[in-house]
Amino acid sequence: MKNETINDISITDSFEKEIFNKTFDLSVNYSEIALDLISTSEIIKEIPWVKTLASFYNISSSINARYNMKKNLVFLQEFHSHKIDEEKLRDFKEKLYQDNKYRNEIIEITLVLIEKFIDIEKAKILANLLKAHIEADLTWEDYRKISFALNHLNPSGYIFLIQSFNKEMKKTMIQSMEGEAFLLACGIGRIFEEQLKITPTGKKLYEFGLKPLKEIYCT
């Protein structure tokens, strides 16, 4: 990433605007767009957030830069696809203006995590976690803990976490062994009396991050 600002455009300011942008185009399924089109699609290039990212990254020659742009679009699409309580959204916006430290931390952590994710579904899960934080279902500390755990969760652990809350979903011995290892490794599972128990952080990750994703939840 280049300097924090280019032509007086702050990447954090631009991202904040997209969070409150009620006209974000939801008609395009950004998760299915080929990486080649990220840098050539006229529709995508006109999105303000894309223009900002393009000024920070060499989109034309970097696969990682294109993929990061795609993850950002997927995050915003998932975030804006859910109705958020208007009063809670106003409260969140006011808190951002009143507490600069909080604003910088939440926006920067969110941006850095999106960039670090290899699995694009994590961008969707993070979007749902941010929505839950805005609606006061998750505290700021919850959001931090859960999002950091999400960063270290093997994507193959999604289904096992879902299965842990849906007993009718059958799993083999091998699936159980691998699934337990995935959840233990990222700190959302623990062994108690020789059985896997999901931690409070893991429960919140499932409830507010994974459960809203129908394509994963129904797999």
XYZ file of N, CA and C in Angstrom:
657
model
N 0.850 -1.189 0.000
C 0.000 0.000 0.000
C 0.883 1.236 0.000
N 0.428 2.300 -0.689
C 1.201 3.524 -0.762
C 0.907 4.373 0.463
N 1.257 5.673 0.359
C 1.022 6.568 1.472
C -0.452 6.622 1.831
N -0.737 7.055 3.046
C -2.115 7.031 3.534
C -3.034 7.926 2.732
N -2.515 9.028 2.175
C -3.344 9.914 1.378
C -2.698 10.183 0.042
N -3.539 10.289 -0.980
C -3.088 10.635 -2.316
C -4.062 11.679 -2.838
N -3.525 12.833 -3.294
C -4.371 13.930 -3.759
C -5.409 14.305 -2.705
N -4.964 14.308 -1.443
C -5.807 14.720 -0.319
C -7.013 13.798 -0.107
N -6.985 12.622 -0.675
C -8.063 11.656 -0.463
C -7.593 10.633 0.560
N -8.249 10.569 1.685
C -7.877 9.621 2.729
C -8.591 8.306 2.494
N -7.852 7.216 2.570
C -8.459 5.908 2.361
C -9.451 5.583 3.479
N -9.176 6.052 4.692
C -10.112 5.804 5.789
C -11.379 6.637 5.622
N -11.228 7.886 5.172
C -12.402 8.727 4.925
C -13.269 8.136 3.817
N -12.614 7.656 2.771
C -13.345 7.088 1.642
C -14.106 5.828 2.053
N -13.457 4.989 2.848
C -14.116 3.761 3.299
C -15.296 4.089 4.212
N -15.112 5.081 5.072
C -16.202 5.492 5.957
C -17.411 5.956 5.141
N -17.173 6.697 4.081
C -18.272 7.163 3.228
C -19.025 5.985 2.617
N -18.285 4.937 2.238
C -18.942 3.776 1.635
C -19.791 3.010 2.650
N -19.383 3.050 3.911
C -20.175 2.396 4.960
C -21.563 3.029 5.047
N -21.622 4.342 4.843
C -22.896 5.054 4.952
C -23.534 5.345 3.596
N -22.981 4.761 2.547
C -23.490 4.979 1.199
C -24.695 4.080 0.925
N -25.874 4.647 0.971
C -27.104 3.865 0.800
C -27.410 3.569 -0.664
N -26.601 4.106 -1.566
C -26.833 3.869 -2.995
C -25.832 2.860 -3.573
N -25.135 2.146 -2.707
C -24.162 1.155 -3.192
C -24.883 0.142 -4.095
N -24.294 -0.120 -5.253
C -24.918 -0.983 -6.259
C -24.896 -2.450 -5.813
N -26.083 -2.989 -5.545
C -26.219 -4.382 -5.109
C -26.618 -5.306 -6.255
N -26.742 -4.762 -7.459
C -27.224 -5.568 -8.589
C -26.147 -6.496 -9.148
N -24.895 -6.206 -8.808
C -23.771 -7.002 -9.315
C -23.311 -7.971 -8.235
N -23.102 -9.233 -8.606
C -22.551 -10.198 -7.656
C -21.024 -10.124 -7.737
N -20.454 -9.307 -6.876
C -19.016 -9.042 -6.954
C -18.167 -10.274 -6.662
N -18.695 -11.211 -5.900
C -17.918 -12.407 -5.562
C -17.686 -13.299 -6.778
N -18.492 -13.135 -7.830
C -18.357 -13.971 -9.021
C -17.629 -13.274 -10.165
N -17.199 -12.057 -9.941
C -16.495 -11.320 -10.994
C -15.058 -11.814 -11.112
N -14.635 -12.105 -12.325
C -13.257 -12.555 -12.561
C -12.284 -11.422 -12.244
N -11.107 -11.780 -11.779
C -10.115 -10.776 -11.402
C -9.745 -9.865 -12.572
N -9.744 -10.403 -13.781
C -9.401 -9.585 -14.946
C -10.378 -8.429 -15.115
N -11.654 -8.656 -14.758
C -12.669 -7.625 -14.948
C -12.625 -6.544 -13.877
N -11.965 -6.839 -12.760
C -11.878 -5.855 -11.686
C -11.220 -4.569 -12.178
N -10.242 -4.723 -13.040
C -9.505 -3.544 -13.516
C -10.017 -3.019 -14.858
N -10.974 -3.718 -15.486
C -11.432 -3.299 -16.817
C -12.914 -2.947 -16.876
N -13.709 -3.455 -15.954
C -15.144 -3.189 -15.992
C -15.432 -1.708 -15.774
N -16.152 -1.105 -16.704
C -16.477 0.316 -16.603
C -17.390 0.584 -15.417
N -18.298 -0.337 -15.135
C -19.226 -0.177 -14.009
C -18.453 -0.151 -12.694
N -17.538 -1.099 -12.538
C -16.770 -1.195 -11.301
C -15.841 -0.001 -11.141
N -15.222 0.433 -12.235
C -14.252 1.530 -12.156
C -14.885 2.845 -11.719
N -16.199 2.960 -11.879
C -16.884 4.196 -11.514
C -17.294 4.242 -10.045
N -17.137 3.135 -9.318
C -17.468 3.120 -7.891
C -16.426 3.954 -7.143
N -16.854 4.950 -6.357
C -15.893 5.836 -5.668
C -14.842 5.087 -4.861
N -15.252 4.043 -4.145
C -14.297 3.292 -3.324
C -13.264 2.591 -4.199
N -13.690 2.124 -5.363
C -12.762 1.481 -6.294
C -11.739 2.495 -6.802
N -12.198 3.708 -7.093
C -11.277 4.754 -7.549
C -10.224 5.057 -6.484
N -10.668 5.072 -5.214
C -9.720 5.328 -4.125
C -8.688 4.207 -4.030
N -9.156 2.957 -4.062
C -8.235 1.828 -3.971
C -7.277 1.796 -5.162
N -7.799 2.151 -6.335
C -6.963 2.139 -7.536
C -5.820 3.139 -7.426
N -6.025 4.199 -6.619
C -4.962 5.181 -6.440
C -3.909 4.705 -5.449
N -4.229 3.649 -4.705
C -3.287 3.109 -3.718
C -2.570 1.860 -4.227
N -3.188 1.163 -5.174
C -2.634 -0.102 -5.641
C -2.375 -0.057 -7.145
N -1.413 -0.878 -7.574
C -1.184 -1.048 -8.998
C -2.107 -2.160 -9.490
N -3.337 -1.803 -9.768
C -4.368 -2.778 -10.097
C -4.061 -3.543 -11.374
N -3.467 -2.869 -12.346
C -3.275 -3.479 -13.659
C -2.319 -4.658 -13.645
N -1.337 -4.656 -12.750
C -0.315 -5.708 -12.798
C -0.265 -6.591 -11.554
N -1.095 -6.313 -10.562
C -1.025 -7.070 -9.312
C -2.283 -7.900 -9.090
N -2.106 -9.219 -9.025
C -3.232 -10.108 -8.735
C -3.732 -9.872 -7.321
N -2.809 -9.697 -6.384
C -3.201 -9.455 -4.995
C -4.016 -8.176 -4.856
N -3.624 -7.134 -5.584
C -4.352 -5.861 -5.523
C -5.765 -6.029 -6.062
N -5.911 -6.736 -7.154
C -7.245 -6.964 -7.727
C -8.106 -7.785 -6.762
N -7.486 -8.780 -6.157
C -8.251 -9.630 -5.245
C -8.660 -8.830 -4.001
N -7.775 -7.950 -3.538
C -8.127 -7.120 -2.389
C -9.296 -6.195 -2.730
N -9.291 -5.648 -3.938
C -10.401 -4.803 -4.364
C -11.695 -5.622 -4.408
N -11.602 -6.835 -4.908
C -12.775 -7.710 -4.972
C -13.308 -7.998 -3.579
N -12.436 -8.287 -2.626
C -12.859 -8.557 -1.248
C -13.537 -7.346 -0.632
N -13.021 -6.160 -0.933
C -13.635 -4.937 -0.431
C -15.047 -4.763 -0.976
N -15.230 -5.035 -2.259
C -16.549 -4.917 -2.869
C -17.515 -5.952 -2.294
N -17.014 -7.162 -2.064
C -17.848 -8.220 -1.476
C -18.247 -7.843 -0.053
N -17.303 -7.281 0.701
C -17.604 -6.818 2.058
C -18.727 -5.792 2.034
N -18.593 -4.784 1.182
C -19.587 -3.712 1.132
C -20.937 -4.218 0.632
N -20.905 -5.139 -0.320
C -22.163 -5.691 -0.819
C -22.906 -6.450 0.283
N -22.185 -7.270 1.038
C -22.813 -8.013 2.138
C -23.322 -7.047 3.205
N -22.536 -6.048 3.519
C -22.916 -5.081 4.545
C -24.192 -4.343 4.159
N -24.263 -3.881 2.922
C -25.413 -3.094 2.482
C -26.619 -3.944 2.099
N -26.434 -5.252 2.013
C -27.561 -6.128 1.649
C -28.499 -6.364 2.828
N -28.082 -5.985 4.031
C -28.907 -6.154 5.228
C -29.423 -4.800 5.705
N -30.654 -4.771 6.127
C -31.228 -3.531 6.655
C -30.674 -3.302 8.062
N -30.164 -2.114 8.284
C -29.599 -1.743 9.588
C -30.500 -0.692 10.223
N -30.773 -0.864 11.479
C -31.615 0.077 12.197
C -31.069 1.504 12.023
N -31.919 2.406 11.531
C -31.478 3.768 11.204
C -30.964 4.521 12.430
N -31.623 4.347 13.546
C -31.187 5.038 14.759
C -29.825 4.541 15.210
N -29.612 3.226 15.147
C -28.324 2.654 15.534
C -27.222 3.123 14.575
N -27.575 3.249 13.297
C -26.596 3.708 12.310
C -26.205 5.157 12.577
N -27.176 5.987 12.946
C -26.878 7.385 13.290
C -26.010 7.458 14.545
N -26.314 6.611 15.522
C -25.508 6.587 16.749
C -24.064 6.205 16.438
N -23.896 5.226 15.561
C -22.556 4.778 15.169
C -21.803 5.903 14.463
N -22.489 6.597 13.563
C -21.866 7.695 12.827
C -21.446 8.810 13.779
N -22.296 9.104 14.741
C -21.987 10.145 15.718
C -20.793 9.750 16.573
N -20.717 8.473 16.937
C -19.591 8.012 17.748
C -18.287 8.112 16.969
N -18.330 7.835 15.678
C -17.133 7.972 14.852
C -16.625 9.410 14.862
N -17.543 10.357 14.788
C -17.162 11.771 14.773
C -16.663 12.255 16.131
N -17.225 11.703 17.186
C -16.880 12.164 18.529
C -15.609 11.519 19.073
N -15.320 10.301 18.643
C -14.188 9.551 19.188
C -13.254 9.171 18.050
N -12.259 10.011 17.808
C -11.358 9.801 16.677
C -10.530 8.528 16.830
N -10.148 8.192 18.066
C -9.376 6.971 18.317
C -10.198 5.740 17.934
N -11.440 5.712 18.362
C -12.340 4.606 18.023
C -12.538 4.525 16.513
N -12.760 5.683 15.873
C -12.962 5.718 14.422
C -11.768 5.123 13.692
N -10.581 5.597 14.043
C -9.380 5.115 13.359
C -9.179 3.620 13.571
N -9.394 3.160 14.795
C -9.168 1.742 15.098
C -10.138 0.846 14.340
N -11.413 1.178 14.379
C -12.386 0.269 13.772
C -12.260 0.245 12.252
N -11.995 1.395 11.647
C -11.852 1.432 10.195
C -10.543 0.781 9.759
N -9.468 1.093 10.465
C -8.169 0.527 10.090
C -8.128 -0.981 10.289
N -8.640 -1.461 11.421
C -8.651 -2.907 11.667
C -9.483 -3.623 10.611
N -10.628 -3.051 10.282
C -11.493 -3.667 9.270
C -10.797 -3.719 7.918
N -10.173 -2.635 7.515
C -9.472 -2.597 6.230
C -8.301 -3.573 6.178
N -7.531 -3.618 7.258
C -6.369 -4.515 7.293
C -6.811 -5.977 7.244
N -7.870 -6.313 7.978
C -8.350 -7.691 7.967
C -8.864 -8.091 6.589
N -9.603 -7.217 5.945
C -10.087 -7.524 4.589
C -8.902 -7.812 3.673
N -7.861 -7.019 3.804
C -6.676 -7.211 2.967
C -5.985 -8.538 3.274
N -5.983 -8.962 4.532
C -5.278 -10.181 4.930
C -6.032 -11.458 4.552
N -7.360 -11.388 4.461
C -8.151 -12.588 4.191
C -7.767 -13.220 2.858
N -7.596 -14.537 2.849
C -7.405 -15.283 1.606
C -8.755 -15.771 1.088
N -9.604 -16.196 2.010
C -10.933 -16.686 1.650
C -11.908 -15.512 1.575
N -12.582 -15.371 0.453
C -13.455 -14.220 0.236
C -14.691 -14.245 1.127
N -15.109 -15.443 1.584
C -16.266 -15.533 2.473
C -16.015 -14.805 3.795
N -14.749 -14.701 4.176
C -14.435 -14.009 5.431
C -14.802 -12.531 5.347
N -14.709 -11.953 4.152
C -15.111 -10.557 3.988
C -16.601 -10.406 4.270
N -17.398 -11.389 3.839
C -18.842 -11.356 4.103
C -19.119 -11.516 5.594
N -18.419 -12.445 6.222
C -18.614 -12.684 7.655
C -18.253 -11.435 8.450
N -17.146 -10.792 8.075
C -16.720 -9.578 8.771
C -17.759 -8.467 8.603
N -18.346 -8.375 7.422
C -19.388 -7.372 7.191
C -20.567 -7.586 8.131
N -20.935 -8.838 8.335
C -22.038 -9.147 9.252
C -21.670 -8.836 10.699
N -20.412 -9.042 11.040
C -19.957 -8.716 12.395
C -19.985 -7.207 12.628
N -19.585 -6.437 11.622
C -19.635 -4.980 11.755
C -21.076 -4.508 11.915
N -21.972 -5.078 11.128
C -23.396 -4.745 11.257
C -23.879 -5.031 12.675
N -23.493 -6.180 13.226
C -23.909 -6.552 14.585
C -23.341 -5.576 15.611
N -22.119 -5.096 15.371
C -21.532 -4.109 16.281
C -22.303 -2.792 16.216
N -22.617 -2.367 15.011
C -23.366 -1.117 14.847
C -24.721 -1.205 15.544
N -25.347 -2.363 15.491
C -26.667 -2.537 16.103
C -26.579 -2.918 17.578
N -25.363 -2.839 18.146
C -25.114 -3.055 19.577
C -25.317 -4.500 20.022
N -25.304 -5.426 19.082
C -25.324 -6.847 19.455
C -23.930 -7.306 19.876
N -22.916 -6.621 19.375
C -21.523 -6.901 19.734
C -20.873 -5.623 20.229
N -20.132 -5.727 21.315
C -19.366 -4.578 21.783
C -18.153 -4.386 20.885
N -17.451 -3.275 21.064
C -16.220 -3.031 20.322
C -15.199 -4.125 20.628
N -15.104 -4.525 21.890
C -14.175 -5.581 22.260
C -14.592 -6.910 21.630
N -15.885 -7.185 21.581
C -16.387 -8.388 20.901
C -15.945 -8.387 19.444
N -16.164 -7.269 18.778
C -15.832 -7.160 17.352
C -14.350 -7.443 17.114
N -13.509 -6.875 17.950
C -12.066 -7.102 17.835
C -11.727 -8.578 18.023
N -12.207 -9.170 19.113
C -11.876 -10.566 19.421
C -12.374 -11.512 18.339
N -13.609 -11.317 17.920
C -14.206 -12.236 16.943
C -13.542 -12.086 15.580
N -13.287 -10.843 15.173
C -12.684 -10.638 13.861
C -11.261 -11.174 13.806
N -10.511 -11.071 14.912
C -9.163 -11.638 14.942
C -9.214 -13.171 14.905
N -10.183 -13.744 15.602
C -10.345 -15.203 15.557
C -10.720 -15.641 14.147
N -11.607 -14.880 13.514
C -12.012 -15.178 12.140
C -10.807 -15.193 11.210
N -9.890 -14.263 11.400
C -8.707 -14.185 10.558
C -7.888 -15.471 10.601
N -7.903 -16.152 11.755
C -7.095 -17.366 11.923
C -7.894 -18.656 11.719
N -9.177 -18.518 11.420
C -10.013 -19.713 11.246
C -9.839 -20.289 9.848
N -9.488 -21.573 9.770
C -9.446 -22.263 8.484
C -10.857 -22.299 7.906
N -11.053 -21.877 6.656
C -12.394 -21.863 6.069
C -13.116 -23.202 6.146
N -12.369 -24.291 6.190
C -13.005 -25.607 6.316
C -13.678 -25.776 7.670
N -13.368 -24.871 8.609
C -13.986 -24.944 9.924
C -15.367 -24.318 9.981
N -15.777 -23.583 8.921
C -17.100 -22.961 8.929
C -18.204 -23.990 9.172
N -18.168 -25.027 8.341
C -19.239 -26.014 8.395
C -19.241 -26.745 9.728
N -18.061 -27.045 10.259
C -18.028 -27.736 11.548
C -18.605 -26.857 12.645
N -18.313 -25.548 12.604
C -18.886 -24.637 13.594
C -20.403 -24.605 13.466
N -20.892 -24.566 12.244
C -22.344 -24.590 12.013
C -22.938 -25.903 12.512
N -22.251 -27.002 12.221
C -22.728 -28.317 12.662
C -22.796 -28.413 14.181
N -21.922 -27.709 14.850
C -21.905 -27.736 16.314
C -23.180 -27.163 16.910
N -23.866 -26.301 16.145
C -25.107 -25.702 16.612
C -26.339 -26.317 15.956
N -26.107 -27.244 15.056
C -27.209 -27.915 14.356
C -26.961 -29.420 14.412
N -27.445 -30.029 15.451
C -27.127 -31.427 15.721
C -27.640 -32.375 14.650
N -28.667 -31.934 13.885
C -29.203 -32.816 12.852
C -28.253 -32.941 11.663
N -27.259 -32.058 11.586
C -26.271 -32.139 10.515
C -25.214 -33.173 10.904
N -25.159 -34.254 10.170
C -24.259 -35.359 10.489
C -22.820 -35.037 10.088
N -21.885 -35.558 10.869
C -20.480 -35.396 10.523
C -19.745 -36.694 10.818
N -18.769 -37.005 9.963
C -17.992 -38.215 10.121
C -16.931 -38.018 11.203
N -16.282 -39.095 11.589
C -15.229 -39.040 12.591
C -14.078 -38.153 12.112
N -13.721 -38.296 10.832
C -12.633 -37.490 10.273
C -13.019 -36.013 10.274
N -14.254 -35.712 9.885
C -14.724 -34.327 9.903
C -14.673 -33.749 11.313
N -15.043 -34.569 12.289
C -15.034 -34.116 13.679
C -13.620 -33.827 14.155
N -12.690 -34.717 13.831
C -11.303 -34.537 14.252
C -10.705 -33.281 13.638
N -10.913 -33.113 12.327
C -10.356 -31.934 11.652
C -11.046 -30.661 12.126
N -12.369 -30.734 12.256
C -13.128 -29.564 12.676
C -12.719 -29.087 14.052
N -12.548 -30.002 14.968
C -12.123 -29.633 16.317
C -10.755 -28.951 16.286
N -9.864 -29.470 15.460
C -8.521 -28.894 15.351
C -8.588 -27.458 14.815
N -9.456 -27.225 13.831
C -9.597 -25.890 13.257
C -10.107 -24.888 14.293
N -11.114 -25.293 15.075
C -11.703 -24.383 16.055
C -10.769 -24.141 17.235
N -10.059 -25.178 17.638
C -9.098 -25.014 18.731
C -7.955 -24.084 18.319
N -7.528 -24.202 17.071
C -6.375 -23.436 16.596
C -6.621 -21.934 16.599
N -7.865 -21.513 16.387
C -8.139 -20.069 16.332
C -8.768 -19.557 17.619
N -8.883 -20.418 18.627
C -9.307 -19.968 19.941
C -10.803 -19.870 20.161
N -11.615 -20.508 19.311
C -13.065 -20.453 19.526
C -13.619 -21.802 19.993
N -12.724 -22.703 20.309
C -13.120 -23.991 20.867
C -12.172 -24.381 21.990
N -12.666 -25.189 22.940
C -11.814 -25.692 24.018
C -12.284 -27.093 24.386
N -11.400 -27.870 24.938
C -11.740 -29.220 25.354
C -12.089 -29.214 26.833
N -13.287 -29.672 27.153
C -13.745 -29.769 28.530
C -14.359 -31.144 28.739
N -13.792 -31.892 29.688
C -14.228 -33.260 29.955
C -14.237 -34.084 28.673
N -13.137 -33.937 27.922
C -12.871 -34.693 26.699
C -13.875 -34.403 25.582
N -14.556 -33.287 25.682
C -15.485 -32.885 24.629
C -15.192 -31.459 24.192
N -15.422 -31.193 22.893
C -15.218 -29.849 22.377
C -16.360 -28.939 22.820
N -16.016 -27.797 23.372
C -16.998 -26.795 23.747
C -16.674 -25.508 22.982
N -17.695 -24.882 22.434
C -17.506 -23.633 21.722
C -17.432 -22.489 22.730
N -16.433 -21.639 22.602
C -16.267 -20.516 23.523
C -17.326 -19.447 23.237
N -17.527 -18.513 24.182
C -18.462 -17.400 23.917
C -18.130 -16.636 22.643
N -16.826 -16.468 22.374
C -16.425 -15.794 21.133
C -16.853 -16.594 19.917
N -16.693 -17.911 19.996
C -17.114 -18.782 18.895
C -18.611 -18.746 18.680
N -19.361 -18.708 19.768
C -20.826 -18.648 19.665
C -21.274 -17.369 18.981
N -20.610 -16.261 19.307
C -20.970 -14.981 18.694
C -20.544 -14.947 17.224
N -19.422 -15.566 16.901
C -18.993 -15.657 15.514
C -20.034 -16.393 14.688
N -20.549 -17.476 15.243
C -21.584 -18.243 14.549
C -22.873 -17.427 14.418
N -23.343 -16.881 15.527
C -24.656 -16.216 15.560
C -24.701 -14.972 14.681
N -23.657 -14.151 14.748
C -23.706 -12.862 14.067
C -22.894 -12.806 12.772
N -21.983 -13.764 12.593
C -21.169 -13.744 11.387
C -21.548 -14.781 10.358
N -21.655 -16.036 10.793
C -21.916 -17.139 9.878
C -23.394 -17.376 9.600
N -24.198 -17.327 10.630
C -25.611 -17.669 10.483
C -26.332 -16.834 9.427
N -26.032 -15.537 9.299
C -26.703 -14.742 8.259
C -26.327 -15.123 6.828
N -25.271 -15.919 6.648
C -24.834 -16.299 5.306
C -25.554 -17.569 4.869
N -26.582 -17.414 4.079
C -27.410 -18.558 3.702
C -26.645 -19.594 2.889
N -25.721 -19.127 2.025
C -25.030 -20.079 1.165
C -24.124 -21.009 1.955
N -23.592 -20.520 3.089
C -22.780 -21.384 3.969
C -23.676 -22.145 4.910
N -24.641 -21.444 5.468
C -25.511 -22.035 6.489
C -26.300 -23.214 5.944
N -26.662 -23.146 4.680
C -27.503 -24.191 4.085
C -26.696 -25.278 3.389
N -25.384 -25.176 3.442
C -24.555 -26.174 2.755
C -24.703 -27.547 3.404
